[in-house]
Structures are given as C-alpha cells and as structure tokens.
Amino acid sequence: MTNEQAMARAIELALRGTGQVSPNPRVGCVLLKDGRIIGEGWHQKFGAPHAEREAITNATEDVAGATAVVTLEPCSHTGKQPSCADLLIERNISHVIIGMQDANPLVSGNGIARLRAAGIDVTVGVLGEECAWLDRTHTKTITTKMPYIISKTGQSLDGCIASHSLESQWITSQGSRQVVHALRAEFDAVMIGKTTALVDNPALTVRHVEGRQPWRIVLDTSLELPPTLQLFTDEFTTKTIVICGNTAATSPNARLLRESGIQVLGCDTDSHGILILRNTFREMLQDYGIASIMVEGGSQLLSSLLQENLIDEYHFFIAPIILGGGKQVFGNFLPTLALAPKLRVVSSEKCGEDWYVVAVAG
Ligand code: AOF
Ligand code: ZN
C-alpha cells in the first residue's frame, strides 16, 4: 500500500466522524507495517479519544516500528484528550505521515517538532489538499472564532430561487434534493430567513438519507412568524433556534416559543433594525459549538451575507429552467463588477437533471 493509498483510507475513516465531532476536526489514522494495515482509527465523537489513540487501541500487532498515517498533525497539547504526539513517541512509532499541519495555535507545528525531536521521521503534505478540505470548518473556526458559512441554493439557469409569484417547490430535481439532505447531515446547522420560513414552511430535516439532525436556525427580527410552522411544532423543536432582536427576545411570543423547547436568542440590530449576523454567528460557535451553518435562503438573507462577506462556500443546484423576472438568488444589490465576489469552482457535476456546482470564496 502506498502512502497516498493509506492516506485515502485515513480520510475515509475520518469521514465516519461527520456530524459527531464538531467543532473538533474529522481525523482518521492508519497504522502500517511492511505496507500492510495493522490498525485503523478515527475521532468518533467530540471529547472522545483522538484518531491516533483509536488506531493504536485497535492494532492487531505490536505497533513499535510502525508507520502512522494521519490526516491531521498529531496534537502536542492536553485538551479533553492527552497529546497524540507523546503517545506515538511512547509507543515507538518510527515514521509519521501527516496530511496537513493543524491550524490550532496550541498545536500548529509543535506536534511535528515534538515528533522530530524524538527522532521520528515525519512527512507532511500527503494528499494535503484533500485533508485541508476535510477539516476546512475546523481550520476556519480555530483561527477566526467564527463558524464556516455555506450557502445552498436550488436555482434556475438564470439565477432565480423562486418565480415572480414566489413559487419555489420544486425548481430542482429529486436527485438534487437528496444531496441537500446529505449536506444537512454534514453541517451543524441549517439557516433560513423569515420569508422562506413563511412561504415554504420547511421542516429542514434530514430525510431520504442516514444522518443526524442539525440545528435549525430561523431569523425573525420581531417574532412575527406563526407558531404553527413545522419548525415550531414537529419532533425537532429542541433543535430549533430563533434569532430575533433583543427587544423581541423578552416578549410574550419569545416565552411561548421557549415553552415548546425552542431556543430564542436576542441579537443586536443596526440603525435600520437589521440583525447584525456576524455577532450572532460568533455566539453560535461559542455557546452551541455550531462550527458550520448551511444557509438555505432566501434571497434577502443570502444578499446580506454576501454583502458582509460572510459566505465561505457556495453550493449551487442549477435546474434547466428559466424563471425570467423571478426572485434573484443574491438580490440585486451589487452595483459594480468590481464589487462582485470572485469564486473558485471546487467541483461541478450532473445531479439528476440539474448541475451541482461547489465554489469557494476566491
Ligand atoms: C489529533 N487527533 O483525532 C483530533 C485532533 O479537546 P481535545 O483534546 O479533543 O483537542 C481538540 C483539538 O485537538 C482540536 O482543536 C485539534 O487541534 C486537535 N484534534 N488532533 O491529533 C485527532 N481530533
Ligand atoms: Zn490528538
């Protein structure tokens, strides 16, 4: 087995932690002896043992002299778990192959230095880009203290998310909608604006695929949404967060929502009464461990996020339909070409009848 093949396997293992480890990174580890796998492990749950310890625990042979292939730099600090670099040194691992350096300032470079100081051979950067993608949300949160924000739009070829009469069910095909459910299970929260909640009355649940239910966040500055919405009445009300202005957060409506197990959070507003989302996002990470938020619309919310430069990653599901004069995905605020965000396409593929394009902020 080559180093790349072993790293690809470590990435596969790391992915099993999806939805379980956030805001920690997804990490996988493979132990090799004479090119054979003798142990595998992954970080399974937030606060639980790290991938390297799992792989050593699961090893079927003595690990002394083995090569550890790990997607992320082994940690050098003591957090909820003891240091993985120290564990690898103690167990006489002879070579450590790392996908990417940990962005966590408590670790970054120190894990590698500690391994090298103990005489261990260290190789960094095998499938580095793939490993960086795997842990992009951890990298963002640990360095900026802000969650990673993803926009998801089901849209027409001419960039509309609804017809002029606000019909949006359904623009994209069943295949695309299934991918969306898988995405919901991947990220920590799904967010929508007030109009989308009102017009679509979405459940924002994970259906058609296995996966855990993410938080559901809805913005409603004055708490005017009807209490009969699915988000407020179904079996996941304890996974619903309503963001409103600070005044509304102490109103009788807020109390009623809280009585149903819903979280109601007050947010600062600007001089126009618009919620200052940057602060709210920071709180989401700090107080709820929400490291990634997928915003599913509508155009007003997406526009303000774009304007505030808050979107890290874009998922476009583009259906072969023209809605001329419909609701534009990102509104109409961008006055000049110079202000247009430049994106880098990460992947594009056919999804049923639709095209599925993933792009990141350039
Ligand atoms: C590793 N292997 O499997 C993971 C690592 O609070 P703790 O102890 O769980 O530490 C969390 C930090 O440790 C996290 O921010 C990241 O820097 C690193 N995660 N490191 O060597 C692992 N999950
Ligand atoms: Zn560790």
GROMACS .gro file of C-alpha atoms and ligand atoms in nm:
model
  386
    1MET     CA    1   0.000   0.000   0.000
    2THR     CA    2   0.141   0.343  -0.098
    3ASN     CA    3   0.142   0.643   0.135
    4GLU     CA    4  -0.130   0.803  -0.079
    5GLN     CA    5  -0.348   0.493  -0.062
    6ALA     CA    6  -0.305   0.477   0.316
    7MET     CA    7  -0.393   0.847   0.345
    8ALA     CA    8  -0.701   0.797   0.125
    9ARG     CA    9  -0.808   0.523   0.367
   10ALA     CA   10  -0.740   0.754   0.665
   11ILE     CA   11  -0.964   1.019   0.502
   12GLU     CA   12  -1.238   0.758   0.453
   13LEU     CA   13  -1.216   0.670   0.822
   14ALA     CA   14  -1.218   1.038   0.925
   15LEU     CA   15  -1.543   1.092   0.733
   16ARG     CA   16  -1.717   0.850   0.970
   17GLY     CA   17  -1.691   1.124   1.232
   18THR     CA   18  -1.909   1.355   1.020
   19GLY     CA   19  -2.175   1.521   1.232
   20GLN     CA   20  -2.029   1.377   1.554
   21VAL     CA   21  -1.702   1.557   1.626
   22SER     CA   22  -1.771   1.923   1.550
   23PRO     CA   23  -1.631   2.174   1.639
   24ASN     CA   24  -1.333   1.937   1.652
   25PRO     CA   25  -1.183   1.826   1.321
   26ARG     CA   26  -1.257   1.496   1.148
   27VAL     CA   27  -0.939   1.291   1.176
   28GLY     CA   28  -0.850   0.941   1.056
   29CYS     CA   29  -0.541   0.729   1.122
   30VAL     CA   30  -0.397   0.412   0.968
   31LEU     CA   31  -0.101   0.217   1.110
   32LEU     CA   32   0.119   0.039   0.857
   33LYS     CA   33   0.382  -0.234   0.893
   34ASP     CA   34   0.560  -0.354   0.580
   35GLY     CA   35   0.293  -0.178   0.376
   36ARG     CA   36   0.009  -0.367   0.548
   37ILE     CA   37  -0.258  -0.205   0.764
   38ILE     CA   38  -0.226  -0.325   1.126
   39GLY     CA   39  -0.460  -0.071   1.287
   40GLU     CA   40  -0.725   0.186   1.198
   41GLY     CA   41  -0.900   0.455   1.396
   42TRP     CA   42  -1.087   0.781   1.371
   43HIS     CA   43  -1.204   1.058   1.600
   44GLN     CA   44  -1.556   0.933   1.670
   45LYS     CA   45  -1.714   1.191   1.895
   46PHE     CA   46  -1.642   1.538   2.033
   47GLY     CA   47  -1.440   1.494   2.353
   48ALA     CA   48  -1.366   1.127   2.278
   49PRO     CA   49  -1.021   0.974   2.206
   50HIS     CA   50  -0.832   1.104   1.905
   51ALA     CA   51  -0.778   0.903   1.587
   52GLU     CA   52  -0.419   0.800   1.668
   53ARG     CA   53  -0.516   0.653   2.007
   54GLU     CA   54  -0.810   0.467   1.847
   55ALA     CA   55  -0.580   0.318   1.580
   56ILE     CA   56  -0.327   0.206   1.842
   57THR     CA   57  -0.603   0.056   2.058
   58ASN     CA   58  -0.740  -0.133   1.757
   59ALA     CA   59  -0.398  -0.256   1.634
   60THR     CA   60  -0.374  -0.628   1.575
   61GLU     CA   61   0.008  -0.636   1.615
   62ASP     CA   62   0.277  -0.461   1.819
   63VAL     CA   63   0.288  -0.101   1.692
   64ALA     CA   64   0.659  -0.045   1.769
   65GLY     CA   65   0.837   0.039   1.443
   66ALA     CA   66   0.510   0.102   1.257
   67THR     CA   67   0.427   0.399   1.032
   68ALA     CA   68   0.131   0.614   1.141
   69VAL     CA   69  -0.060   0.778   0.855
   70VAL     CA   70  -0.282   1.053   0.993
   71THR     CA   71  -0.491   1.317   0.817
   72LEU     CA   72  -0.401   1.594   1.066
   73GLU     CA   73  -0.086   1.680   1.258
   74PRO     CA   74  -0.088   1.482   1.587
   75CYS     CA   75  -0.168   1.713   1.875
   76SER     CA   76   0.100   1.823   2.120
   77HIS     CA   77  -0.126   1.970   2.386
   78THR     CA   78  -0.352   1.829   2.654
   79GLY     CA   79  -0.714   1.921   2.588
   80LYS     CA   80  -1.006   1.691   2.660
   81GLN     CA   81  -0.762   1.424   2.545
   82PRO     CA   82  -0.391   1.373   2.611
   83SER     CA   83  -0.126   1.452   2.347
   84CYS     CA   84  -0.117   1.220   2.045
   85ALA     CA   85   0.243   1.316   1.958
   86ASP     CA   86   0.351   1.191   2.303
   87LEU     CA   87   0.153   0.871   2.255
   88LEU     CA   88   0.321   0.800   1.919
   89ILE     CA   89   0.664   0.864   2.075
   90GLU     CA   90   0.588   0.639   2.377
   91ARG     CA   91   0.476   0.357   2.150
   92ASN     CA   92   0.792   0.375   1.938
   93ILE     CA   93   0.625   0.463   1.608
   94SER     CA   94   0.911   0.513   1.362
   95HIS     CA   95   0.753   0.722   1.085
   96VAL     CA   96   0.456   0.961   1.089
   97ILE     CA   97   0.292   1.066   0.763
   98ILE     CA   98   0.069   1.371   0.802
   99GLY     CA   99  -0.193   1.514   0.565
  100MET     CA  100  -0.177   1.868   0.691
  101GLN     CA  101  -0.050   2.080   0.976
  102ASP     CA  102  -0.311   2.161   1.245
  103ALA     CA  103  -0.425   2.526   1.233
  104ASN     CA  104  -0.494   2.515   1.608
  105PRO     CA  105  -0.238   2.760   1.752
  106LEU     CA  106  -0.195   2.524   2.051
  107VAL     CA  107  -0.066   2.258   1.812
  108SER     CA  108   0.035   2.414   1.481
  109GLY     CA  109   0.386   2.290   1.405
  110ASN     CA  110   0.450   2.185   1.766
  111GLY     CA  111   0.326   1.830   1.714
  112ILE     CA  112   0.559   1.787   1.416
  113ALA     CA  113   0.852   1.943   1.604
  114ARG     CA  114   0.798   1.718   1.904
  115LEU     CA  115   0.790   1.404   1.687
  116ARG     CA  116   1.107   1.508   1.503
  117ALA     CA  117   1.285   1.594   1.829
  118ALA     CA  118   1.216   1.237   1.943
  119GLY     CA  119   1.391   1.104   1.632
  120ILE     CA  120   1.074   1.009   1.441
  121ASP     CA  121   1.073   1.050   1.064
  122VAL     CA  122   0.794   1.294   0.970
  123THR     CA  123   0.647   1.352   0.622
  124VAL     CA  124   0.392   1.633   0.580
  125GLY     CA  125   0.152   1.706   0.293
  126VAL     CA  126   0.047   1.365   0.158
  127LEU     CA  127  -0.297   1.430   0.000
  128GLY     CA  128  -0.262   1.769   0.166
  129GLU     CA  129  -0.537   1.939  -0.034
  130GLU     CA  130  -0.786   1.661   0.038
  131CYS     CA  131  -0.703   1.674   0.410
  132ALA     CA  132  -0.735   2.054   0.413
  133TRP     CA  133  -1.082   2.020   0.257
  134LEU     CA  134  -1.178   1.751   0.511
  135ASP     CA  135  -1.109   1.985   0.802
  136ARG     CA  136  -1.190   2.322   0.647
  137THR     CA  137  -1.455   2.404   0.908
  138HIS     CA  138  -1.215   2.334   1.198
  139THR     CA  139  -0.944   2.544   1.032
  140LYS     CA  140  -1.183   2.839   0.998
  141THR     CA  141  -1.327   2.820   1.350
  142ILE     CA  142  -1.000   2.765   1.531
  143THR     CA  143  -0.832   3.059   1.357
  144THR     CA  144  -1.121   3.310   1.340
  145LYS     CA  145  -1.364   3.201   1.616
  146MET     CA  146  -1.636   3.225   1.351
  147PRO     CA  147  -1.836   2.936   1.207
  148TYR     CA  148  -1.787   2.826   0.846
  149ILE     CA  149  -2.078   2.953   0.636
  150ILE     CA  150  -2.213   2.762   0.336
  151SER     CA  151  -2.484   2.889   0.104
  152LYS     CA  152  -2.708   2.637  -0.069
  153THR     CA  153  -2.934   2.743  -0.349
  154GLY     CA  154  -3.175   2.546  -0.565
  155GLN     CA  155  -3.198   2.779  -0.862
  156SER     CA  156  -3.286   2.828  -1.225
  157LEU     CA  157  -3.026   2.868  -1.501
  158ASP     CA  158  -3.092   3.241  -1.489
  159GLY     CA  159  -3.015   3.264  -1.117
  160CYS     CA  160  -3.361   3.269  -0.958
  161ILE     CA  161  -3.464   3.079  -0.644
  162ALA     CA  162  -3.837   3.140  -0.690
  163SER     CA  163  -4.081   3.253  -0.954
  164HIS     CA  164  -4.213   3.609  -0.955
  165SER     CA  165  -4.513   3.479  -0.756
  166LEU     CA  166  -4.268   3.325  -0.503
  167GLU     CA  167  -4.324   2.961  -0.600
  168SER     CA  168  -4.016   2.753  -0.535
  169GLN     CA  169  -4.137   2.396  -0.482
  170TRP     CA  170  -3.977   2.246  -0.679
  171ILE     CA  171  -3.723   2.404  -0.909
  172THR     CA  172  -3.456   2.135  -0.873
  173SER     CA  173  -3.496   1.760  -0.923
  174GLN     CA  174  -3.546   1.488  -0.662
  175GLY     CA  175  -3.178   1.384  -0.702
  176SER     CA  176  -3.056   1.730  -0.601
  177ARG     CA  177  -3.288   1.742  -0.306
  178GLN     CA  178  -3.146   1.411  -0.181
  179VAL     CA  179  -2.794   1.557  -0.195
  180VAL     CA  180  -2.922   1.853   0.008
  181HIS     CA  181  -3.042   1.616   0.280
  182ALA     CA  182  -2.695   1.459   0.295
  183LEU     CA  183  -2.545   1.810   0.321
  184ARG     CA  184  -2.778   1.893   0.610
  185ALA     CA  185  -2.647   1.589   0.797
  186GLU     CA  186  -2.291   1.704   0.731
  187PHE     CA  187  -2.314   2.056   0.869
  188ASP     CA  188  -2.401   2.162   1.224
  189ALA     CA  189  -2.689   2.393   1.141
  190VAL     CA  190  -2.926   2.490   0.863
  191MET     CA  191  -3.043   2.850   0.849
  192ILE     CA  192  -3.325   3.035   0.672
  193GLY     CA  193  -3.473   3.382   0.673
  194LYS     CA  194  -3.825   3.480   0.775
  195THR     CA  195  -3.982   3.492   0.428
  196THR     CA  196  -3.858   3.145   0.340
  197ALA     CA  197  -3.998   3.011   0.667
  198LEU     CA  198  -4.332   3.175   0.593
  199VAL     CA  199  -4.364   3.089   0.224
  200ASP     CA  200  -4.212   2.738   0.219
  201ASN     CA  201  -4.283   2.627   0.579
  202PRO     CA  202  -3.985   2.387   0.550
  203ALA     CA  203  -3.903   2.113   0.805
  204LEU     CA  204  -3.526   2.138   0.737
  205THR     CA  205  -3.492   1.777   0.848
  206VAL     CA  206  -3.264   1.505   0.717
  207ARG     CA  207  -3.476   1.270   0.507
  208HIS     CA  208  -3.401   1.006   0.239
  209VAL     CA  209  -3.051   0.959   0.386
  210GLU     CA  210  -2.898   0.844   0.718
  211GLY     CA  211  -2.757   1.120   0.936
  212ARG     CA  212  -2.809   1.326   1.243
  213GLN     CA  213  -3.048   1.620   1.260
  214PRO     CA  214  -2.864   1.956   1.251
  215TRP     CA  215  -2.974   2.266   1.441
  216ARG     CA  216  -3.239   2.466   1.253
  217ILE     CA  217  -3.193   2.840   1.273
  218VAL     CA  218  -3.457   3.087   1.160
  219LEU     CA  219  -3.427   3.465   1.161
  220ASP     CA  220  -3.734   3.655   1.273
  221THR     CA  221  -3.641   4.003   1.400
  222SER     CA  222  -3.979   4.085   1.561
  223LEU     CA  223  -4.100   3.728   1.623
  224GLU     CA  224  -4.389   3.753   1.379
  225LEU     CA  225  -4.379   3.402   1.236
  226PRO     CA  226  -4.690   3.191   1.309
  227PRO     CA  227  -4.640   2.932   1.588
  228THR     CA  228  -4.792   2.667   1.362
  229LEU     CA  229  -4.483   2.634   1.137
  230GLN     CA  230  -4.324   2.289   1.113
  231LEU     CA  231  -4.004   2.427   1.268
  232PHE     CA  232  -4.202   2.519   1.579
  233THR     CA  233  -4.422   2.212   1.611
  234ASP     CA  234  -4.252   1.894   1.483
  235GLU     CA  235  -4.045   1.644   1.684
  236PHE     CA  236  -3.725   1.852   1.647
  237THR     CA  237  -3.838   2.171   1.822
  238THR     CA  238  -3.547   2.133   2.065
  239LYS     CA  239  -3.318   2.163   1.763
  240THR     CA  240  -3.474   2.496   1.657
  241ILE     CA  241  -3.312   2.831   1.728
  242VAL     CA  242  -3.494   3.157   1.655
  243ILE     CA  243  -3.278   3.466   1.621
  244CYS     CA  244  -3.462   3.791   1.691
  245GLY     CA  245  -3.392   4.146   1.803
  246ASN     CA  246  -3.308   4.199   2.170
  247THR     CA  247  -3.648   4.355   2.246
  248ALA     CA  248  -3.845   4.068   2.093
  249ALA     CA  249  -3.629   3.819   2.287
  250THR     CA  250  -3.801   3.921   2.611
  251SER     CA  251  -4.156   3.940   2.466
  252PRO     CA  252  -4.452   3.707   2.544
  253ASN     CA  253  -4.403   3.548   2.198
  254ALA     CA  254  -4.049   3.452   2.294
  255ARG     CA  255  -4.177   3.292   2.614
  256LEU     CA  256  -4.431   3.085   2.421
  257LEU     CA  257  -4.164   2.959   2.183
  258ARG     CA  258  -3.931   2.873   2.472
  259GLU     CA  259  -4.211   2.674   2.635
  260SER     CA  260  -4.203   2.445   2.329
  261GLY     CA  261  -3.833   2.379   2.381
  262ILE     CA  262  -3.723   2.628   2.116
  263GLN     CA  263  -3.415   2.843   2.177
  264VAL     CA  264  -3.485   3.214   2.131
  265LEU     CA  265  -3.176   3.432   2.105
  266GLY     CA  266  -3.166   3.809   2.105
  267CYS     CA  267  -2.928   3.969   1.858
  268ASP     CA  268  -2.803   4.326   1.825
  269THR     CA  269  -2.955   4.524   1.541
  270ASP     CA  270  -2.810   4.810   1.338
  271SER     CA  271  -2.962   5.156   1.299
  272HIS     CA  272  -3.201   5.017   1.031
  273GLY     CA  273  -3.323   4.742   1.265
  274ILE     CA  274  -3.132   4.472   1.071
  275LEU     CA  275  -2.980   4.187   1.275
  276ILE     CA  276  -2.600   4.202   1.299
  277LEU     CA  277  -2.533   3.845   1.198
  278ARG     CA  278  -2.158   3.847   1.244
  279ASN     CA  279  -2.205   3.871   1.623
  280THR     CA  280  -2.475   3.605   1.624
  281PHE     CA  281  -2.260   3.364   1.427
  282ARG     CA  282  -1.977   3.407   1.676
  283GLU     CA  283  -2.219   3.329   1.960
  284MET     CA  284  -2.349   3.021   1.778
  285LEU     CA  285  -1.997   2.878   1.780
  286GLN     CA  286  -1.917   2.988   2.134
  287ASP     CA  287  -2.240   2.884   2.306
  288TYR     CA  288  -2.367   2.596   2.090
  289GLY     CA  289  -2.049   2.459   1.929
  290ILE     CA  290  -2.203   2.530   1.588
  291ALA     CA  291  -1.897   2.530   1.361
  292SER     CA  292  -2.075   2.519   1.026
  293ILE     CA  293  -2.401   2.672   0.907
  294MET     CA  294  -2.566   2.598   0.574
  295VAL     CA  295  -2.787   2.888   0.469
  296GLU     CA  296  -3.076   2.773   0.252
  297GLY     CA  297  -3.226   3.113   0.169
  298GLY     CA  298  -3.399   3.332   0.098
  299SER     CA  299  -3.251   3.595  -0.121
  300GLN     CA  300  -3.263   3.873   0.138
  301LEU     CA  301  -3.058   3.671   0.386
  302LEU     CA  302  -2.817   3.549   0.118
  303SER     CA  303  -2.773   3.905  -0.011
  304SER     CA  304  -2.685   4.042   0.329
  305LEU     CA  305  -2.441   3.758   0.394
  306LEU     CA  306  -2.278   3.822   0.058
  307GLN     CA  307  -2.264   4.192   0.128
  308GLU     CA  308  -2.099   4.130   0.465
  309ASN     CA  309  -1.855   3.890   0.301
  310LEU     CA  310  -1.962   3.608   0.533
  311ILE     CA  311  -2.001   3.319   0.289
  312ASP     CA  312  -1.711   3.073   0.275
  313GLU     CA  313  -1.856   2.813   0.039
  314TYR     CA  314  -2.135   2.804  -0.220
  315HIS     CA  315  -2.342   2.504  -0.328
  316PHE     CA  316  -2.543   2.581  -0.642
  317PHE     CA  317  -2.802   2.330  -0.761
  318ILE     CA  318  -2.888   2.461  -1.105
  319ALA     CA  319  -3.202   2.333  -1.278
  320PRO     CA  320  -3.257   2.357  -1.656
  321ILE     CA  321  -3.541   2.607  -1.622
  322ILE     CA  322  -3.572   2.981  -1.686
  323LEU     CA  323  -3.770   3.190  -1.436
  324GLY     CA  324  -3.718   3.530  -1.602
  325GLY     CA  325  -3.819   3.806  -1.363
  326GLY     CA  326  -3.819   3.572  -1.062
  327LYS     CA  327  -3.654   3.614  -0.723
  328GLN     CA  328  -3.279   3.657  -0.777
  329VAL     CA  329  -3.058   3.429  -0.562
  330PHE     CA  330  -2.850   3.711  -0.421
  331GLY     CA  331  -3.087   4.001  -0.470
  332ASN     CA  332  -2.987   4.299  -0.680
  333PHE     CA  333  -2.755   4.490  -0.454
  334LEU     CA  334  -2.419   4.462  -0.631
  335PRO     CA  335  -2.377   4.793  -0.815
  336THR     CA  336  -2.044   4.731  -0.994
  337LEU     CA  337  -1.839   4.446  -1.136
  338ALA     CA  338  -1.551   4.546  -0.909
  339LEU     CA  339  -1.762   4.460  -0.602
  340ALA     CA  340  -1.862   4.115  -0.733
  341PRO     CA  341  -1.714   3.833  -0.523
  342LYS     CA  342  -1.479   3.619  -0.735
  343LEU     CA  343  -1.520   3.248  -0.664
  344ARG     CA  344  -1.313   2.937  -0.733
  345VAL     CA  345  -1.508   2.633  -0.851
  346VAL     CA  346  -1.416   2.326  -0.649
  347SER     CA  347  -1.637   2.076  -0.831
  348SER     CA  348  -1.915   2.060  -1.085
  349GLU     CA  349  -2.119   1.754  -1.169
  350LYS     CA  350  -2.452   1.647  -1.309
  351CYS     CA  351  -2.709   1.571  -1.040
  352GLY     CA  352  -3.024   1.419  -1.193
  353GLU     CA  353  -3.135   1.678  -1.448
  354ASP     CA  354  -2.951   1.955  -1.261
  355TRP     CA  355  -2.593   2.076  -1.239
  356TYR     CA  356  -2.433   2.081  -0.896
  357VAL     CA  357  -2.154   2.337  -0.862
  358VAL     CA  358  -1.948   2.388  -0.546
  359ALA     CA  359  -1.736   2.702  -0.522
  360VAL     CA  360  -1.540   2.875  -0.252
  361ALA     CA  361  -1.466   3.240  -0.191
  362GLY     CA  362  -1.174   3.324  -0.424
  363AOF     C1  363  -0.530   1.481   1.680
  363AOF     N1  364  -0.608   1.375   1.652
  363AOF     O1  365  -0.809   1.281   1.624
  363AOF     C2  366  -0.802   1.511   1.670
  363AOF     C3  367  -0.717   1.622   1.696
  363AOF     O2  368  -1.005   1.884   2.332
  363AOF     P1  369  -0.934   1.778   2.256
  363AOF     O3  370  -0.829   1.707   2.339
  363AOF     O4  371  -1.024   1.679   2.186
  363AOF     O5  372  -0.849   1.853   2.143
  363AOF     C4  373  -0.909   1.914   2.033
  363AOF     C5  374  -0.803   1.970   1.941
  363AOF     O6  375  -0.712   1.863   1.908
  363AOF     C6  376  -0.860   2.018   1.808
  363AOF     O7  377  -0.888   2.157   1.809
  363AOF     C7  378  -0.747   1.986   1.711
  363AOF     O8  379  -0.646   2.085   1.717
  363AOF     C8  380  -0.691   1.857   1.769
  363AOF     N2  381  -0.770   1.743   1.717
  363AOF     N3  382  -0.583   1.603   1.696
  363AOF     O9  383  -0.407   1.466   1.691
  363AOF     C9  384  -0.742   1.384   1.647
  363AOF     N4  385  -0.937   1.522   1.670
  364ZN      ZN  386  -0.458   1.427   1.942
   0.00000   0.00000   0.00000
